[in-house]
Amino acid sequence: MAQTVVKAACPLNCWDSCGLKVTLENDRVVKVEGDPDHPITKGKICGRGRMLETRTNSPERLLHPLKKINGKFEQISWGQALDEIATKLHDIKERFGTTAVLHSHDYANNGILKNLDQRFFNCYGGVTELYGSLCWGSGIEAQKWDFGNAWSHEPNDIINSKNIIIWGRNAARTNMHFYEKLLEVKKQGAKLYVIDPLFNATAKIADKHITIKPGMDGILAAGIIKEMLRLGLEDRSFIEDFTFGFADLVNLLDGISIETISEMTEVSQENITELAHLYADKPTATFMGLGLQRYQNGGNTIRLIDALAAVSGNIGIPGGGANYANLQVGQSFDFEELTLPGRRKNHRLFSIMKQAEGILSAVNPKIKMIFVTCGNPLTQVPDSTIVAKAFSSVETLVVMEQYMTDTAKLADYVLPVTTVFEEEDFYYSSMYHHYVNYGPKIAAAPGEAKPDLWIWTQLAERLGFGSDFDFSRDEWLKMTLRSLEGKGLSLEKLKEQHTLELPVQKVPWQDRKFQTPSGKFEFTSLTGRVKGADGLLKLAVPEESKWKNPNIAEKFPYSLLTIHPMRSNHSQNYHLLGGKVKLKVEVAQNIAAAHGLQTGDFVKVWNDRGEVKGYVSILASAHPDTINIDEGIWKEFGGSVNNLTSSHESDNGLGSTLYDCLVAIEKI
Ligand SMILES: Nc1nc2c(c(=O)[nH]1)N[C@H]1C(S)=C(S)[C@@H](COP(=O)(O)OP(=O)(O)OC[C@H]3O[C@@H](n4cnc5c(=O)[nH]c(N)nc54)[C@H](O)[C@@H]3O)O[C@H]1N2
Ligand SMILES: Nc1nc2c(c(=O)[nH]1)N[C@H]1C(S)=C(S)[C@@H](COP(=O)(O)OP(=O)(O)OC[C@H]3O[C@@H](n4cnc5c(=O)[nH]c(N)nc54)[C@H](O)[C@@H]3O)O[C@H]1N2
Ligand code: SF4
Ligand SMILES: [Mo]
């Protein structure tokens, strides 16, 4: 049979944004591999990338529009689905106003044209939208306060690092090309430290793994700064010339002893001193993951780690950096032209964390209709019980999906959408590297599945703003690249080369010109002050901890992490893994000992919000009193761990508290 091999791109919400090589047989995708010519990902991809073949070809794909009639889904035509949904949108606008519609979404697909959903809702008149992020919100806001922006060093700069500290990034599992880089620079002599409550696969290759009480990294960073100051290891000239508010930081540190810091973080004083020396032995690169900021104190955690990088003079130097995310990538494109925020007449915002509470308590107007795109809130949004209640409460729920997820099951209309290989787009991620990848359309969509963009275009026509969507794919893609054209990047070049390097600062802040109000690195944030906070750094602790909530801590003694799964991107692959899914409850050794648990025991994990049942696995080197259950699990495979998590917002209001969660455990 004739086979052809073409280049494509991985669309998944992931650090790595890989280039792909896809084998086609009679226009059918038969194999997905890595593109060896991609400058960063160099031919290696993960299992989730390879499984895009299954995601595309699975017989479980949604193939036709469905409407729920008397509690059962029935197949309807696209014409009927679009006419009915457009009529409802029209009526809601007339009777209640456009903000009676909620757009619930996440970022399941990194294609630039996936942002056209916002254009649709803006042209419709402006709906209730979500702000903040379950994923990285607290940390992004924190870095905006400190630096004025959240920028990282380019991946190859790590060859300049003498020491590398990884705070809570599960690189071997979530960011494989960074992991590859770590292996490479370690061979050249770089020292690698991993700070993480779990002994993850990245910790296995570290020179030292330091476990910590979950949520206490900010306090640890404060302790390291305190030690640096005691030992005279700080970078005085950087502090004096390029920072603002240092006296406030010193004042904060004067109020706590190193003994107390050691006791609270459960990190030994020797380790704190060792880390102080490591930070002084420049250049030392800091790489933060997103896990460590999903706590109520998440903003302060990232801010204190940033402060440590600044005090030690590791900012704006090759091999240094407080690397968290790289917003320079997304900031390269023309979003306003694409999304037309100016067309919005009305607007209402709910926090993404509390979207369910928002739905249930909305007045003037009430939420009448919800559109879900690129998200699976029933599984992924915290406090599932209330999420299910909220999404069941509205008159009309429209879910645009590839599969019958737990969210789709609740819908009134399910609209089948294409997978990555069935539509043209380009893909990028603002998490790690600064290359954008081209993804051509290489396969026909099965059944009646359609691109999201086709659905928006059809609805726009029916609602009288069809001309706002009357563009070809090329025209859309060019629109987003317009401001890059002057810098020699064009759609033609992207199509030809399949990947293009964006013009970013490879070592951010080298010019020491920070984008803060003072123009300096801000220990005390003036942006924070403008936003109504005092802008001061705080020695903040998690909400669900013995320091803040002793009663809860007594009832529910264990910290629950809910990290990202190995073989699935969030909830996307569990149903494609061949029925082998078994909900695993990973427990630290002291928990197993206290409850007489053995590997394979069936247990219940619970708190006041809900419960989850699964099979024990004992983690030999995890921090005491720590449990992990991977996120993303569908109801039919044991249920989402978000039955247990809280929907609070972090200290700066923009992040989740998914890992700020105390639970109890019991054998059943
Ligand atoms: N395989 C796989 N890869 C993925 C994804 C996936 O679903 N599956 N999702 C992608 C997405 S959207 C994202 S946001 C990224 C996330 O990438 P990561 O940040 O690497 O992953 P998380 O699972 O969010 O965070 C997990 C790490 O943080 C640690 N951690 C948790 N709490 C703390 C703490 O208080 N202190 C410290 N020091 N460490 C802590 C955990 O033990 C774990 O090692 O991964 C991306 N890559
Ligand atoms: N407990 C806990 N909860 C978490 C996390 C955690 O660590 N712990 N992590 C959080 C993080 S970091 C993130 S980023 C979120 C992710 O949350 P989500 O983005 O909601 O998670 P996904 O499972 O990726 O779900 C996306 C859905 O979009 C669908 N989809 C894929 N491509 C397309 C497309 O092109 N168009 C449309 N219309 N749909 C598409 C998929 O089939 C899938 O069902 O979850 C958060 N939730
Ligand atoms: S999921 Fe991430 S690591 Fe895996 S192929 Fe896609 S971009 Fe690469
Ligand atoms: Mo994420």
Tab-separated table of N, CA and C in Angstrom, residues 100-192:
chain	number	residue	atom	x	y	z
A	100	ALA	N	-25.997	36.339	29.212
A	100	ALA	CA	-26.681	35.140	29.718
A	100	ALA	C	-26.060	33.875	29.112
A	101	VAL	N	-25.105	34.069	28.193
A	101	VAL	CA	-24.361	32.934	27.628
A	101	VAL	C	-22.989	32.874	28.301
A	102	LEU	N	-22.588	31.690	28.728
A	102	LEU	CA	-21.245	31.495	29.302
A	102	LEU	C	-20.395	30.690	28.320
A	103	HIS	N	-19.182	31.172	28.095
A	103	HIS	CA	-18.230	30.402	27.311
A	103	HIS	C	-17.229	29.769	28.279
A	104	SER	N	-17.325	28.454	28.452
A	104	SER	CA	-16.399	27.744	29.335
A	104	SER	C	-15.372	27.038	28.467
A	105	HIS	N	-14.125	27.343	28.670
A	105	HIS	CA	-13.103	26.724	27.818
A	105	HIS	C	-11.817	26.552	28.580
A	106	ASP	N	-10.956	25.715	28.038
A	106	ASP	CA	-9.586	25.643	28.507
A	106	ASP	C	-8.717	25.618	27.260
A	107	TYR	N	-7.553	24.991	27.341
A	107	TYR	CA	-6.620	25.109	26.216
A	107	TYR	C	-6.164	23.758	25.701
A	108	ALA	N	-7.126	22.889	25.394
A	108	ALA	CA	-6.787	21.536	24.976
A	108	ALA	C	-6.009	21.500	23.665
A	109	ASN	N	-6.067	22.565	22.902
A	109	ASN	CA	-5.432	22.570	21.587
A	109	ASN	C	-4.695	23.893	21.415
A	110	ASN	N	-3.397	23.811	21.144
A	110	ASN	CA	-2.551	25.012	21.061
A	110	ASN	C	-2.579	25.698	19.696
A	111	GLY	N	-3.549	25.361	18.847
A	111	GLY	CA	-3.631	26.015	17.535
A	111	GLY	C	-4.026	27.473	17.692
A	112	ILE	N	-3.426	28.349	16.904
A	112	ILE	CA	-3.723	29.777	17.044
A	112	ILE	C	-5.176	30.065	16.659
A	113	LEU	N	-5.712	29.318	15.683
A	113	LEU	CA	-7.066	29.617	15.237
A	113	LEU	C	-8.139	29.119	16.216
A	114	LYS	N	-7.726	28.367	17.232
A	114	LYS	CA	-8.689	27.972	18.268
A	114	LYS	C	-9.168	29.201	19.036
A	115	ASN	N	-8.396	30.311	18.938
A	115	ASN	CA	-8.815	31.545	19.627
A	115	ASN	C	-9.966	32.261	18.933
A	116	LEU	N	-10.387	31.750	17.779
A	116	LEU	CA	-11.489	32.406	17.074
A	116	LEU	C	-12.831	32.244	17.791
A	117	ASP	N	-12.878	31.343	18.780
A	117	ASP	CA	-14.106	31.270	19.582
A	117	ASP	C	-14.359	32.627	20.241
A	118	GLN	N	-13.264	33.278	20.657
A	118	GLN	CA	-13.429	34.600	21.297
A	118	GLN	C	-13.956	35.630	20.309
A	119	ARG	N	-13.503	35.543	19.057
A	119	ARG	CA	-14.020	36.462	18.035
A	119	ARG	C	-15.533	36.273	17.881
A	120	PHE	N	-15.939	35.015	17.854
A	120	PHE	CA	-17.361	34.731	17.698
A	120	PHE	C	-18.162	35.380	18.834
A	121	PHE	N	-17.746	35.135	20.058
A	121	PHE	CA	-18.534	35.651	21.186
A	121	PHE	C	-18.433	37.179	21.301
A	122	ASN	N	-17.304	37.750	20.899
A	122	ASN	CA	-17.199	39.215	20.894
A	122	ASN	C	-18.140	39.820	19.860
A	123	CYS	N	-18.173	39.237	18.658
A	123	CYS	CA	-19.048	39.772	17.607
A	123	CYS	C	-20.523	39.571	17.953
A	124	TYR	N	-20.807	38.521	18.693
A	124	TYR	CA	-22.183	38.268	19.141
A	124	TYR	C	-22.635	39.375	20.107
A	125	GLY	N	-21.659	40.003	20.763
A	125	GLY	CA	-22.005	41.105	21.660
A	125	GLY	C	-21.297	41.057	23.005
A	126	GLY	N	-20.581	39.949	23.241
A	126	GLY	CA	-19.854	39.840	24.510
A	126	GLY	C	-20.616	38.983	25.493
A	127	VAL	N	-20.015	37.878	25.908
A	127	VAL	CA	-20.707	36.929	26.785
A	127	VAL	C	-20.051	36.926	28.167
A	128	THR	N	-20.473	36.008	29.006
A	128	THR	CA	-19.773	35.803	30.275
A	128	THR	C	-18.557	34.934	29.976
A	129	GLU	N	-17.386	35.479	30.272
A	129	GLU	CA	-16.127	34.784	29.981
A	129	GLU	C	-15.448	34.412	31.292
A	130	LEU	N	-14.427	33.564	31.184
A	130	LEU	CA	-13.676	33.151	32.370
A	130	LEU	C	-12.357	33.906	32.440
A	131	TYR	N	-11.939	34.273	33.637
A	131	TYR	CA	-10.601	34.844	33.795
A	131	TYR	C	-9.797	33.973	34.744
A	132	GLY	N	-8.484	34.164	34.742
A	132	GLY	CA	-7.601	33.352	35.581
A	132	GLY	C	-7.284	32.040	34.887
A	133	SER	N	-6.539	31.181	35.565
A	133	SER	CA	-6.130	29.916	34.951
A	133	SER	C	-5.963	28.838	36.010
A	134	LEU	N	-6.544	27.660	35.723
A	134	LEU	CA	-6.368	26.517	36.620
A	134	LEU	C	-4.917	26.064	36.592
A	135	CYS	N	-4.265	26.386	35.516
A	135	CYS	CA	-2.969	25.817	35.179
A	135	CYS	C	-1.814	26.599	35.798
A	136	TRP	N	-1.626	27.843	35.356
A	136	TRP	CA	-0.404	28.577	35.708
A	136	TRP	C	-0.685	29.998	36.218
A	137	GLY	N	-1.956	30.305	36.531
A	137	GLY	CA	-2.373	31.681	36.800
A	137	GLY	C	-1.619	32.416	37.892
A	138	SER	N	-1.427	31.795	39.058
A	138	SER	CA	-0.773	32.527	40.152
A	138	SER	C	0.644	32.894	39.781
A	139	GLY	N	1.338	31.965	39.146
A	139	GLY	CA	2.748	32.205	38.824
A	139	GLY	C	2.930	33.282	37.769
A	140	ILE	N	2.058	33.295	36.775
A	140	ILE	CA	2.151	34.314	35.728
A	140	ILE	C	1.959	35.698	36.344
A	141	GLU	N	0.918	35.814	37.172
A	141	GLU	CA	0.645	37.099	37.806
A	141	GLU	C	1.824	37.494	38.716
A	142	ALA	N	2.352	36.523	39.440
A	142	ALA	CA	3.480	36.803	40.342
A	142	ALA	C	4.661	37.382	39.562
A	143	GLN	N	4.973	36.769	38.424
A	143	GLN	CA	6.130	37.251	37.659
A	143	GLN	C	5.838	38.609	37.022
A	144	LYS	N	4.576	38.866	36.719
A	144	LYS	CA	4.238	40.204	36.211
A	144	LYS	C	4.475	41.252	37.300
A	145	TRP	N	4.197	40.892	38.519
A	145	TRP	CA	4.453	41.826	39.621
A	145	TRP	C	5.962	42.059	39.797
A	146	ASP	N	6.743	40.994	39.681
A	146	ASP	CA	8.176	41.088	39.990
A	146	ASP	C	8.998	41.673	38.836
A	147	PHE	N	8.769	41.124	37.635
A	147	PHE	CA	9.583	41.498	36.464
A	147	PHE	C	8.811	42.403	35.497
A	148	GLY	N	7.497	42.397	35.613
A	148	GLY	CA	6.661	43.077	34.623
A	148	GLY	C	6.189	42.128	33.538
A	149	ASN	N	6.748	40.903	33.495
A	149	ASN	CA	6.356	39.929	32.495
A	149	ASN	C	6.890	38.546	32.902
A	150	ALA	N	6.330	37.506	32.314
A	150	ALA	CA	6.779	36.149	32.640
A	150	ALA	C	7.553	35.586	31.445
A	151	TRP	N	8.849	35.804	31.468
A	151	TRP	CA	9.704	35.389	30.353
A	151	TRP	C	10.754	34.398	30.830
A	152	SER	N	11.073	33.447	29.969
A	152	SER	CA	12.113	32.459	30.304
A	152	SER	C	13.290	32.536	29.348
A	153	HIS	N	14.375	31.919	29.774
A	153	HIS	CA	15.540	31.781	28.890
A	153	HIS	C	15.228	30.755	27.799
A	154	GLU	N	15.854	30.896	26.653
A	154	GLU	CA	15.629	29.906	25.596
A	154	GLU	C	16.258	28.576	26.021
A	155	PRO	N	15.695	27.458	25.553
A	155	PRO	CA	16.126	26.145	26.042
A	155	PRO	C	17.637	25.905	26.014
A	156	ASN	N	18.314	26.368	24.956
A	156	ASN	CA	19.739	26.041	24.855
A	156	ASN	C	20.620	26.838	25.796
A	157	ASP	N	20.081	27.868	26.428
A	157	ASP	CA	20.892	28.667	27.340
A	157	ASP	C	21.340	27.854	28.553
A	158	ILE	N	20.678	26.739	28.796
A	158	ILE	CA	21.008	25.943	29.985
A	158	ILE	C	22.454	25.411	29.939
A	159	ILE	N	23.034	25.382	28.740
A	159	ILE	CA	24.440	24.921	28.683
A	159	ILE	C	25.370	25.882	29.431
A	160	ASN	N	24.881	27.095	29.706
A	160	ASN	CA	25.706	28.063	30.449
A	160	ASN	C	25.549	27.958	31.968
A	161	SER	N	24.661	27.073	32.418
A	161	SER	CA	24.392	27.008	33.860
A	161	SER	C	25.400	26.121	34.569
A	162	LYS	N	25.857	26.623	35.729
A	162	LYS	CA	26.732	25.803	36.559
A	162	LYS	C	25.868	24.899	37.442
A	163	ASN	N	24.810	25.514	37.968
A	163	ASN	CA	23.886	24.775	38.829
A	163	ASN	C	22.467	24.951	38.315
A	164	ILE	N	21.684	23.905	38.495
A	164	ILE	CA	20.288	23.950	38.037
A	164	ILE	C	19.391	23.484	39.186
A	165	ILE	N	18.431	24.310	39.523
A	165	ILE	CA	17.500	23.931	40.593
A	165	ILE	C	16.108	23.798	39.989
A	166	ILE	N	15.514	22.646	40.151
A	166	ILE	CA	14.161	22.433	39.636
A	166	ILE	C	13.189	22.373	40.811
A	167	TRP	N	12.323	23.343	40.812
A	167	TRP	CA	11.314	23.403	41.889
A	167	TRP	C	10.010	22.876	41.297
A	168	GLY	N	9.659	21.641	41.671
A	168	GLY	CA	8.335	21.143	41.320
A	168	GLY	C	8.006	21.167	39.842
A	169	ARG	N	8.953	20.780	38.998
A	169	ARG	CA	8.570	20.513	37.602
A	169	ARG	C	8.893	19.047	37.342
A	170	ASN	N	7.900	18.309	36.890
A	170	ASN	CA	8.034	16.869	36.707
A	170	ASN	C	8.584	16.587	35.305
A	171	ALA	N	9.760	17.176	35.018
A	171	ALA	CA	10.250	17.251	33.639
A	171	ALA	C	10.237	15.921	32.884
A	172	ALA	N	10.686	14.849	33.524
A	172	ALA	CA	10.782	13.579	32.808
A	172	ALA	C	9.422	13.155	32.265
A	173	ARG	N	8.361	13.559	32.957
A	173	ARG	CA	7.021	13.172	32.534
A	173	ARG	C	6.338	14.255	31.699
A	174	THR	N	6.514	15.513	32.082
A	174	THR	CA	5.694	16.562	31.468
A	174	THR	C	6.427	17.420	30.440
A	175	ASN	N	7.763	17.372	30.440
A	175	ASN	CA	8.553	18.313	29.624
A	175	ASN	C	9.806	17.575	29.156
A	176	MET	N	9.586	16.541	28.302
A	176	MET	CA	10.640	15.562	28.021
A	176	MET	C	11.885	16.144	27.361
A	177	HIS	N	11.731	17.214	26.573
A	177	HIS	CA	12.927	17.743	25.916
A	177	HIS	C	13.781	18.562	26.871
A	178	PHE	N	13.163	19.105	27.884
A	178	PHE	CA	13.927	19.740	28.958
A	178	PHE	C	14.693	18.658	29.720
A	179	TYR	N	14.027	17.544	29.941
A	179	TYR	CA	14.673	16.412	30.620
A	179	TYR	C	15.900	15.928	29.826
A	180	GLU	N	15.724	15.845	28.505
A	180	GLU	CA	16.853	15.445	27.644
A	180	GLU	C	18.015	16.416	27.815
A	181	LYS	N	17.676	17.709	27.871
A	181	LYS	CA	18.700	18.747	28.046
A	181	LYS	C	19.415	18.578	29.383
A	182	LEU	N	18.637	18.228	30.413
A	182	LEU	CA	19.237	18.042	31.735
A	182	LEU	C	20.265	16.909	31.701
A	183	LEU	N	19.926	15.829	30.999
A	183	LEU	CA	20.862	14.708	30.883
A	183	LEU	C	22.151	15.168	30.202
A	184	GLU	N	21.966	16.004	29.179
A	184	GLU	CA	23.100	16.498	28.390
A	184	GLU	C	24.023	17.397	29.237
A	185	VAL	N	23.431	18.379	29.931
A	185	VAL	CA	24.282	19.314	30.675
A	185	VAL	C	24.870	18.670	31.925
A	186	LYS	N	24.195	17.670	32.429
A	186	LYS	CA	24.758	16.953	33.580
A	186	LYS	C	26.069	16.267	33.189
A	187	LYS	N	26.062	15.712	31.981
A	187	LYS	CA	27.283	15.055	31.469
A	187	LYS	C	28.435	16.043	31.383
A	188	GLN	N	28.066	17.327	31.101
A	188	GLN	CA	29.110	18.348	30.991
A	188	GLN	C	29.478	18.933	32.345
A	189	GLY	N	28.883	18.395	33.416
A	189	GLY	CA	29.327	18.802	34.748
A	189	GLY	C	28.388	19.707	35.524
A	190	ALA	N	27.251	20.089	34.936
A	190	ALA	CA	26.322	20.933	35.695
A	190	ALA	C	25.750	20.137	36.864
A	191	LYS	N	25.530	20.836	37.962
A	191	LYS	CA	24.954	20.188	39.139
A	191	LYS	C	23.445	20.389	39.133
A	192	LEU	N	22.715	19.316	39.453
A	192	LEU	CA	21.262	19.366	39.371
A	192	LEU	C	20.617	19.037	40.719
